[in-house]
PDB file of C-alpha atoms in Angstrom:
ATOM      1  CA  UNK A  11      31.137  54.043 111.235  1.00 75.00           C
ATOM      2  CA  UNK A  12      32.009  53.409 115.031  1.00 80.00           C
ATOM      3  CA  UNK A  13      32.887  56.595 116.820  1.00 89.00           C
ATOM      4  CA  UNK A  14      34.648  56.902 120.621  1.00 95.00           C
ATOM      5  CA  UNK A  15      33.273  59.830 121.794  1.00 95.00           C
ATOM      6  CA  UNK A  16      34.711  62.192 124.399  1.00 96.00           C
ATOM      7  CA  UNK A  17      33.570  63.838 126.997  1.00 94.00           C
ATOM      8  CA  UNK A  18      33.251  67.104 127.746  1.00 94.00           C
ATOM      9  CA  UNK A  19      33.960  68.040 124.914  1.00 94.00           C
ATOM     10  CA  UNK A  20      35.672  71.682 127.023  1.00 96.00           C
ATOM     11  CA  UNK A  21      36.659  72.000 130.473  1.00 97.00           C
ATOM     12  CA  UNK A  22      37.691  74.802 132.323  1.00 97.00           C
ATOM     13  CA  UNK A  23      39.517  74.333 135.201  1.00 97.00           C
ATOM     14  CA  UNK A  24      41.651  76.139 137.734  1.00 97.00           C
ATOM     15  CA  UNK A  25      45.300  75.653 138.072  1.00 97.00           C
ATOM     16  CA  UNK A  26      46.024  72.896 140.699  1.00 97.00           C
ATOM     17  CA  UNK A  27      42.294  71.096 140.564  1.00 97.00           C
ATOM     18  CA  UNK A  28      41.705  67.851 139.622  1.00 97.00           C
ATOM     19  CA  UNK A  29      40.171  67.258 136.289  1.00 97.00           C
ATOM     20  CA  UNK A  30      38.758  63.648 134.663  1.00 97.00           C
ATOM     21  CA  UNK A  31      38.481  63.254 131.295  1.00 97.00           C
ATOM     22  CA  UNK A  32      36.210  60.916 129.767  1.00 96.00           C
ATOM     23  CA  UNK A  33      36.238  58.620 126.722  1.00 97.00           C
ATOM     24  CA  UNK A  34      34.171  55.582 125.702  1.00 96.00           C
ATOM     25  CA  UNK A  35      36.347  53.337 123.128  1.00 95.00           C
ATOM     26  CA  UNK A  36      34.431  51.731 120.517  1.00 94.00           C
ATOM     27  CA  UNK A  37      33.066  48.527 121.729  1.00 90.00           C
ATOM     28  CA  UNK A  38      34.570  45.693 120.815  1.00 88.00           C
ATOM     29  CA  UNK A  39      38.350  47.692 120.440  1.00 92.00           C
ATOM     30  CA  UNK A  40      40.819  46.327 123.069  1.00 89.00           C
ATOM     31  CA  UNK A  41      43.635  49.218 123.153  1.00 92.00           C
ATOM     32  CA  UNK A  42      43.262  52.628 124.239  1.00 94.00           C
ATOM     33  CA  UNK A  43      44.976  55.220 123.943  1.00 95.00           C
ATOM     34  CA  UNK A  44      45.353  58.818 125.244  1.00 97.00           C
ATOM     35  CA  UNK A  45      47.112  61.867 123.088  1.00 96.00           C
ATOM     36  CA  UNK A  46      47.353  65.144 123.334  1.00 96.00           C
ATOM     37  CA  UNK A  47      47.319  68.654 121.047  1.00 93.00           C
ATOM     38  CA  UNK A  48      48.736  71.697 122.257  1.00 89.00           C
ATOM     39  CA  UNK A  49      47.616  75.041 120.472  1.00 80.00           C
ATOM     40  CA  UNK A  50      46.889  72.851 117.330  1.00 72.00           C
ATOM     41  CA  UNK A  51      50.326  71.443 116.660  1.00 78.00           C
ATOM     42  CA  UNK A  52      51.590  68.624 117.127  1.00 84.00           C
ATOM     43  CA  UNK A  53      49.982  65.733 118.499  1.00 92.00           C
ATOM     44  CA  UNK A  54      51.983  64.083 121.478  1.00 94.00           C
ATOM     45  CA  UNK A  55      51.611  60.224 122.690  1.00 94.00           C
ATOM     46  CA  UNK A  56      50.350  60.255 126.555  1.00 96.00           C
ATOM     47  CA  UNK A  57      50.047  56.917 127.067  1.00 95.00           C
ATOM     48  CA  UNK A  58      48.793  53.268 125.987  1.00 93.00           C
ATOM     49  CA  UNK A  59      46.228  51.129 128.290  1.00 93.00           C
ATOM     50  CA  UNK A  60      45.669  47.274 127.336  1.00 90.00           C
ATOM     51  CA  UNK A  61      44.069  44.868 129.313  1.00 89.00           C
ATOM     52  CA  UNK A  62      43.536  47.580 132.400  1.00 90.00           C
ATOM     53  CA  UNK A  63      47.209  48.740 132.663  1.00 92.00           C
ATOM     54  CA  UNK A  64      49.087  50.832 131.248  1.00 94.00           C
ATOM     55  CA  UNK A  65      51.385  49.254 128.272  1.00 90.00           C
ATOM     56  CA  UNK A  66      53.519  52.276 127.451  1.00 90.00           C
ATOM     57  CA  UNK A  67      53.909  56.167 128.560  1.00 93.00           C
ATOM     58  CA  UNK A  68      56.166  59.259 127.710  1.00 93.00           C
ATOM     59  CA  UNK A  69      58.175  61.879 129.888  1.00 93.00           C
ATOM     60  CA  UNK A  70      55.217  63.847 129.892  1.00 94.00           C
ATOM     61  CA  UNK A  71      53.118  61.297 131.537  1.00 96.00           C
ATOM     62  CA  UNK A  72      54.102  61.777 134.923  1.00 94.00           C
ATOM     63  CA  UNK A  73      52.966  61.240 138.534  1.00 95.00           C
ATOM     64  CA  UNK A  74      50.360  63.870 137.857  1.00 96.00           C
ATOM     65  CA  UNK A  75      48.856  61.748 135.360  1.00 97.00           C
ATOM     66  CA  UNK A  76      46.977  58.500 135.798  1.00 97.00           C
ATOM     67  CA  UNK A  77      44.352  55.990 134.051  1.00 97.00           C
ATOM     68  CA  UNK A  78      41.754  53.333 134.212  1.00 94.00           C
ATOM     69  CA  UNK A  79      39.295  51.741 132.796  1.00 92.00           C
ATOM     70  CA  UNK A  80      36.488  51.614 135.721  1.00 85.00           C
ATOM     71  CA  UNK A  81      33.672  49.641 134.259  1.00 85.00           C
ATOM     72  CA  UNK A  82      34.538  47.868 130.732  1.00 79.00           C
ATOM     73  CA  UNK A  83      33.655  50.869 128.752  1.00 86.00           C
ATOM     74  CA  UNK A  84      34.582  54.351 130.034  1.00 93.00           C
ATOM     75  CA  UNK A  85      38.444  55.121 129.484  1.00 96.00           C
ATOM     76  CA  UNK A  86      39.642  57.883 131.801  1.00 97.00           C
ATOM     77  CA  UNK A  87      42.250  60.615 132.438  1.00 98.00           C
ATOM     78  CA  UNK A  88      43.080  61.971 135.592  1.00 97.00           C
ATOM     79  CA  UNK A  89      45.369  65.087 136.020  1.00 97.00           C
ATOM     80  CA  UNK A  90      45.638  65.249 139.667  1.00 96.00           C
ATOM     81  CA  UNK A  91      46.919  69.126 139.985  1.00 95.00           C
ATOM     82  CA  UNK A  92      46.396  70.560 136.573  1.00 97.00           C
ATOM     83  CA  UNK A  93      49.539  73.484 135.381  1.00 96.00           C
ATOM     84  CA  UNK A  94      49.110  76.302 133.280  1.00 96.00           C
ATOM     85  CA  UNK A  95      50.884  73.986 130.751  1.00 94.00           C
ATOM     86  CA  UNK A  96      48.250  71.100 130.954  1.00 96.00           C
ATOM     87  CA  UNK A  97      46.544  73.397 128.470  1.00 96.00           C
ATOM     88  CA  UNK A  98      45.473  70.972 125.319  1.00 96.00           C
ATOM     89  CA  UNK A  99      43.328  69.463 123.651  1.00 95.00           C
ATOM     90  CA  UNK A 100      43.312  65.682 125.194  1.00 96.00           C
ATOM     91  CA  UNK A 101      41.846  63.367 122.551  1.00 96.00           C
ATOM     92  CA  UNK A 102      41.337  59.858 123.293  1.00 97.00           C
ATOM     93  CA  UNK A 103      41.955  56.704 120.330  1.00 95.00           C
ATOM     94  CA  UNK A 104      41.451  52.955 120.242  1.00 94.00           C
ATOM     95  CA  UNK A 105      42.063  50.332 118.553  1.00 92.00           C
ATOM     96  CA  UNK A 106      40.958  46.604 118.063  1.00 90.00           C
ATOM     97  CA  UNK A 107      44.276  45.037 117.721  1.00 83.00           C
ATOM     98  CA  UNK A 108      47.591  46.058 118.518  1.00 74.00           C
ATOM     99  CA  UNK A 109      49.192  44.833 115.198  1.00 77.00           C
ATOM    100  CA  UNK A 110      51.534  47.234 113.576  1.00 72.00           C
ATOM    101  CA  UNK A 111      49.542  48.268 110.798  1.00 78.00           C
ATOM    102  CA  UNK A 112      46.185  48.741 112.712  1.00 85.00           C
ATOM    103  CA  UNK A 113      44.796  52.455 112.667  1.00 90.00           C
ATOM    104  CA  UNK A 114      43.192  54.732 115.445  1.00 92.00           C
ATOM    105  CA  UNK A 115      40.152  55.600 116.064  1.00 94.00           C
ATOM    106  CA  UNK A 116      40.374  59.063 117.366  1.00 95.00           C
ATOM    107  CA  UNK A 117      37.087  61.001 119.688  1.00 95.00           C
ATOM    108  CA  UNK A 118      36.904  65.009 118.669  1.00 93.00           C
ATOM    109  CA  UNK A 119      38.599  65.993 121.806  1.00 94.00           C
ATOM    110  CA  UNK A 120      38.522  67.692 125.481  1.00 96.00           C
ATOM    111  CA  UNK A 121      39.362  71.382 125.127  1.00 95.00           C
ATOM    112  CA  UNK A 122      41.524  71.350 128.351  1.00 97.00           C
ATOM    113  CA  UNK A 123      42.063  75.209 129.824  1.00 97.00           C
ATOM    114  CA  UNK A 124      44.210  75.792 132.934  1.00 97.00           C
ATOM    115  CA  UNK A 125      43.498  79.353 134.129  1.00 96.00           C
TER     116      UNK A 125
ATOM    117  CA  UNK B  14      63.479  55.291 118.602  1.00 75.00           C
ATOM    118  CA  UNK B  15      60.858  56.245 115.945  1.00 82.00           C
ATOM    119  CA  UNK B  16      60.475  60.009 115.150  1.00 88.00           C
ATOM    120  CA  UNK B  17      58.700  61.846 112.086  1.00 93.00           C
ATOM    121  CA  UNK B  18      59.639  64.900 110.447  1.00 95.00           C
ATOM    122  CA  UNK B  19      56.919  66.942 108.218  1.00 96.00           C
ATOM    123  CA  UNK B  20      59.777  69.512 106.905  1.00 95.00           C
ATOM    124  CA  UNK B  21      56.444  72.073 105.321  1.00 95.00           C
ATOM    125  CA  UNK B  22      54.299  73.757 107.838  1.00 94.00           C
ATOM    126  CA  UNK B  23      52.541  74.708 105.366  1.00 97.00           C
ATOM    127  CA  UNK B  24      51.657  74.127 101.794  1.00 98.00           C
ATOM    128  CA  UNK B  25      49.517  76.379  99.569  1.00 98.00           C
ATOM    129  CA  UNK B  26      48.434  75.172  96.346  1.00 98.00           C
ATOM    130  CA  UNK B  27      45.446  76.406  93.786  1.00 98.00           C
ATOM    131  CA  UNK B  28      42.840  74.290  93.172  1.00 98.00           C
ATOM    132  CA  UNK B  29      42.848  71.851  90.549  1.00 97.00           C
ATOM    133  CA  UNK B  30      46.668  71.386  90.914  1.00 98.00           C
ATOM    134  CA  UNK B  31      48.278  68.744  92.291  1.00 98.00           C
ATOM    135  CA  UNK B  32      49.515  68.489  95.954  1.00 98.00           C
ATOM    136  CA  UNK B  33      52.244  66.956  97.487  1.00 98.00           C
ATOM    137  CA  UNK B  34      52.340  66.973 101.422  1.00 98.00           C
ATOM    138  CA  UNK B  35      56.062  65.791 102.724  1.00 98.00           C
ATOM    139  CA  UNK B  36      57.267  63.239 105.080  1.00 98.00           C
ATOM    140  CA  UNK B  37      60.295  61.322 105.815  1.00 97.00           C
ATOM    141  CA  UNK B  38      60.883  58.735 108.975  1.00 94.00           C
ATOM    142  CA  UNK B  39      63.311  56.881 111.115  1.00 90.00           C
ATOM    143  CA  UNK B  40      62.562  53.672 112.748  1.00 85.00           C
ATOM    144  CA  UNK B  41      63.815  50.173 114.114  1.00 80.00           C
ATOM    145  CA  UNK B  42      62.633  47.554 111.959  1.00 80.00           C
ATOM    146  CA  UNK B  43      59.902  47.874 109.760  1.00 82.00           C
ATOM    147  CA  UNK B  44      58.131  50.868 109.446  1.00 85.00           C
ATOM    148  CA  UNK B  45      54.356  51.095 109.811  1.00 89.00           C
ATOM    149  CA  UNK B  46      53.523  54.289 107.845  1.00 93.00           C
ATOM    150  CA  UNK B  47      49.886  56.464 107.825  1.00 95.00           C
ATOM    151  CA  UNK B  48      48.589  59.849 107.355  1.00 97.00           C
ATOM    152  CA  UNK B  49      45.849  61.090 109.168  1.00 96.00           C
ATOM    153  CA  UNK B  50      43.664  64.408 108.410  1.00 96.00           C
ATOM    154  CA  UNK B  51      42.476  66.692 110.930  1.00 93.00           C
ATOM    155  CA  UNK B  52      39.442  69.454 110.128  1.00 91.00           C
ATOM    156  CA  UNK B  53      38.723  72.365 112.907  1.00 86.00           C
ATOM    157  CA  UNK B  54      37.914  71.544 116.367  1.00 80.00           C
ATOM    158  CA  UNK B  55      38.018  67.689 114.855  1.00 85.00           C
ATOM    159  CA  UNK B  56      39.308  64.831 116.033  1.00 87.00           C
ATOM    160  CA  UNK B  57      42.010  62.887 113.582  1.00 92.00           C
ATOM    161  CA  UNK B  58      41.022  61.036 110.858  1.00 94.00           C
ATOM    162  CA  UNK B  59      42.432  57.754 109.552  1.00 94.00           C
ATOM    163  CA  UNK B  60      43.257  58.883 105.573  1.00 96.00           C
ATOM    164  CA  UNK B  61      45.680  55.843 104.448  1.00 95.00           C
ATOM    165  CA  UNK B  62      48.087  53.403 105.498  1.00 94.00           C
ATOM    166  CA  UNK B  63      51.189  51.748 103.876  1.00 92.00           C
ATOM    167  CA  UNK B  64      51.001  47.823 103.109  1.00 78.00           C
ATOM    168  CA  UNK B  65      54.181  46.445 102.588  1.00 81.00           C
ATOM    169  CA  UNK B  66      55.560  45.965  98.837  1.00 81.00           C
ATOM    170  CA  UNK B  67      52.552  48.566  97.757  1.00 83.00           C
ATOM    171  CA  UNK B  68      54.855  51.589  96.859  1.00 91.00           C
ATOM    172  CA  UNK B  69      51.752  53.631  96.151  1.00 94.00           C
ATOM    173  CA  UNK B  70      48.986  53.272  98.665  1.00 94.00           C
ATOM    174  CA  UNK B  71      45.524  54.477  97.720  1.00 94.00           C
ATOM    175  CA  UNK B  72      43.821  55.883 100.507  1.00 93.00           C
ATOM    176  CA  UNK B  73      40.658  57.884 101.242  1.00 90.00           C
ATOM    177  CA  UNK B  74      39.266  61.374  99.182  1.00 92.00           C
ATOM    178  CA  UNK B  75      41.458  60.466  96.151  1.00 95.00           C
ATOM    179  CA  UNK B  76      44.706  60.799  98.241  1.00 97.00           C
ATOM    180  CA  UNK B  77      47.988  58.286  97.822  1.00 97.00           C
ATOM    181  CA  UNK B  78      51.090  58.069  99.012  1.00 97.00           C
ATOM    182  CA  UNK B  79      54.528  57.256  97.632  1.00 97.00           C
ATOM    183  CA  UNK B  80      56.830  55.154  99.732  1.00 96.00           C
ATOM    184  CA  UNK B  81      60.623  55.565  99.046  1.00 95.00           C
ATOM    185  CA  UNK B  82      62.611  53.053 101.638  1.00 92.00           C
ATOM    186  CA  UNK B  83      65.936  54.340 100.458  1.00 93.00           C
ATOM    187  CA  UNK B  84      64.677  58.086 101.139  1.00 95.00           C
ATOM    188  CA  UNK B  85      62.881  57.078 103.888  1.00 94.00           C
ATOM    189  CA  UNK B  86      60.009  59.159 102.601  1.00 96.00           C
ATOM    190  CA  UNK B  87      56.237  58.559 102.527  1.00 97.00           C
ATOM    191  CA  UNK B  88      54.894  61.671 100.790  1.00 98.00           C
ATOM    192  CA  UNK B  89      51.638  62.341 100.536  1.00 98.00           C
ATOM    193  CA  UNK B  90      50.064  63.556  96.891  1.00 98.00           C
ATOM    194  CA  UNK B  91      47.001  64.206  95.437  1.00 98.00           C
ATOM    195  CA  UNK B  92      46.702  64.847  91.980  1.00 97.00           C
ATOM    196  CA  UNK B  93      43.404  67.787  91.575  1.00 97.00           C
ATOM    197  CA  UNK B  94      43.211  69.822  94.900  1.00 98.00           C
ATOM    198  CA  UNK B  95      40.118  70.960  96.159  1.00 97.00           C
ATOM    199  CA  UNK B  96      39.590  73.804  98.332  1.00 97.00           C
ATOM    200  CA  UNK B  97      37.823  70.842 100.726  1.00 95.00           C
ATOM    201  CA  UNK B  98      40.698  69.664 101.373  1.00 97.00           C
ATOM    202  CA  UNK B  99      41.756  71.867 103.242  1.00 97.00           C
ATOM    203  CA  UNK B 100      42.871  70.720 106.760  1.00 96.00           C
ATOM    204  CA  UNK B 101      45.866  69.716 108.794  1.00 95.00           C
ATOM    205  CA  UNK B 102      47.068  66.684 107.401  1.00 96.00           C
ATOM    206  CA  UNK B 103      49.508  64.248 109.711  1.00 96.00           C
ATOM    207  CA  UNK B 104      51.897  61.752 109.157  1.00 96.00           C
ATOM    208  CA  UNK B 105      52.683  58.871 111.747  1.00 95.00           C
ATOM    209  CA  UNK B 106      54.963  56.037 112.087  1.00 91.00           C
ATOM    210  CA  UNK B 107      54.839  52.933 114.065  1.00 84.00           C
ATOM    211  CA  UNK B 108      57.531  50.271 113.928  1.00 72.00           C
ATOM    212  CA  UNK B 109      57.764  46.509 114.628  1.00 66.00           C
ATOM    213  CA  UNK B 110      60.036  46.405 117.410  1.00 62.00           C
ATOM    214  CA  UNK B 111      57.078  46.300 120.169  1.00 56.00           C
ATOM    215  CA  UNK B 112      55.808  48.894 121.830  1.00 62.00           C
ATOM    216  CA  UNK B 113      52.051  50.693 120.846  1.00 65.00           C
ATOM    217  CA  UNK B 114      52.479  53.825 120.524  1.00 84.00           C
ATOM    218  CA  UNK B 115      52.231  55.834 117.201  1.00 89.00           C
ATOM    219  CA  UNK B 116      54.594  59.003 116.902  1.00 90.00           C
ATOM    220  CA  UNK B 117      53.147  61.906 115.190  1.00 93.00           C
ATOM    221  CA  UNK B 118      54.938  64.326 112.965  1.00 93.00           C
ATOM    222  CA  UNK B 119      54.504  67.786 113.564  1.00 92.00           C
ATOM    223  CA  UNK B 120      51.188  68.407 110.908  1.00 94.00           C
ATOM    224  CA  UNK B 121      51.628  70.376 107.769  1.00 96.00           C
ATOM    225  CA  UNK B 122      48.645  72.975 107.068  1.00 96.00           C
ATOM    226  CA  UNK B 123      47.333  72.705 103.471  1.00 97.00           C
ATOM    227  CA  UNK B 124      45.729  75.801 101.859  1.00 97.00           C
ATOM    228  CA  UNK B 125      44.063  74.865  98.633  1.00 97.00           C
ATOM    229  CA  UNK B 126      42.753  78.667  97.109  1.00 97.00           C
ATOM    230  CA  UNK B 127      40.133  78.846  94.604  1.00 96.00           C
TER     231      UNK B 127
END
């Protein structure tokens, strides 16, 4: 089966640099999304990117956080001054449609740490 | 708004005997029900989805659900654990009203013991 794979799959970082996170969708999927996983928990919508901007986004995406989509098939993203708190594990998804009852795809992850 | 709420955070069970994993839902419109699985430093993995009128979806591994619209419940069950299946098992919701996000519950942890 298809996988989107994620890249790297840990990143250490220290508080107030600038990480990028890196995902490549599956090819021919047209909505992207990014999640993330806090200490194994529970897994909390970041945002949703369709046709290179962003479709939807919660209170935790803020100003810090950004996306794109630079070349047709690397899905990034950006924490511009990482927290102690941006501590996760970041896992990308897509999907090919946007219909209702249309599963993700998840990648394995970027173990985020904020020292 | 849509939420989920997986009341177990954990469920222990022997193997061999059957498992139920809980969840119940509130949306706008129609509700667009899965579960997903998650094994140890693993991404999530699609198990099963509901399709409308189906009250008992089949899904992946030998699992099924049960949909209940007047409990608003779509519990998870298998009927002979294994200790493989072991994992962190999630259950999302999605409704019809637009938007494209998918809201996770919190994840229940199964332990199936030998």
């Amino acid at each position: 089966e298809p996988e989107v794979t994620q890249t790297p799959s840990h990143q250490v970082t220290q508080m107030g640099q600038e990480v990028i996170l890196r995902c490549v969708p599956i090819s021919n999927h047209l909505y992207f999304y990014w999640y993330r996983q806090i200490l194994g928990q529970k897994v909390e919508f970041l945002v949703s990117f369709y046709n290179n901007e962003i479709s939807e986004k919660s209170e935790i995406f803020d100003d810090q956080f950004s996306v794109e989509r630079p070349d047709g098939s690397n899905f990034t993203l950006k924490i511009r001054s990482t927290k102690l708190e941006d501590s996760a594990m970041y896992f990308c998804a897509s999907s090919p449609t946007t219909l209702s009852n249309e599963k993700l795809f998840f990648g394995s992850g970027t173990q985020l740490s904020v020292l | 708004a849509q939420s989920v709420a997986q009341p177990e955070d954990q469920v222990n069970v022997a193997e061999g005997n059957p498992l139920t994993v809980k969840c119940t839902y509130s949306v706008s419109g129609n509700p667009y029900l899965f579960w997903y699985v998650q094994y140890p430093n693993r991404g999530l993995q699609f198990l099963l989805k509901y399709i409308t009128g189906d009250n008992l979806v089949k899904g992946s591994y030998g699992f099924e659900a049960e949909f209940n619209k007047s409990q608003t419940s779509f519990h998870l069950k298998k009927p002979s654990a294994l200790v493989s299946d072991s994992a962190l098992y999630f259950c999302a919701v999605r409704g019809d009203t637009g938007g494209f996000k998918t809201i996770f519950g919190a994840g229940t942890r199964l332990f199936v013991k030998a």
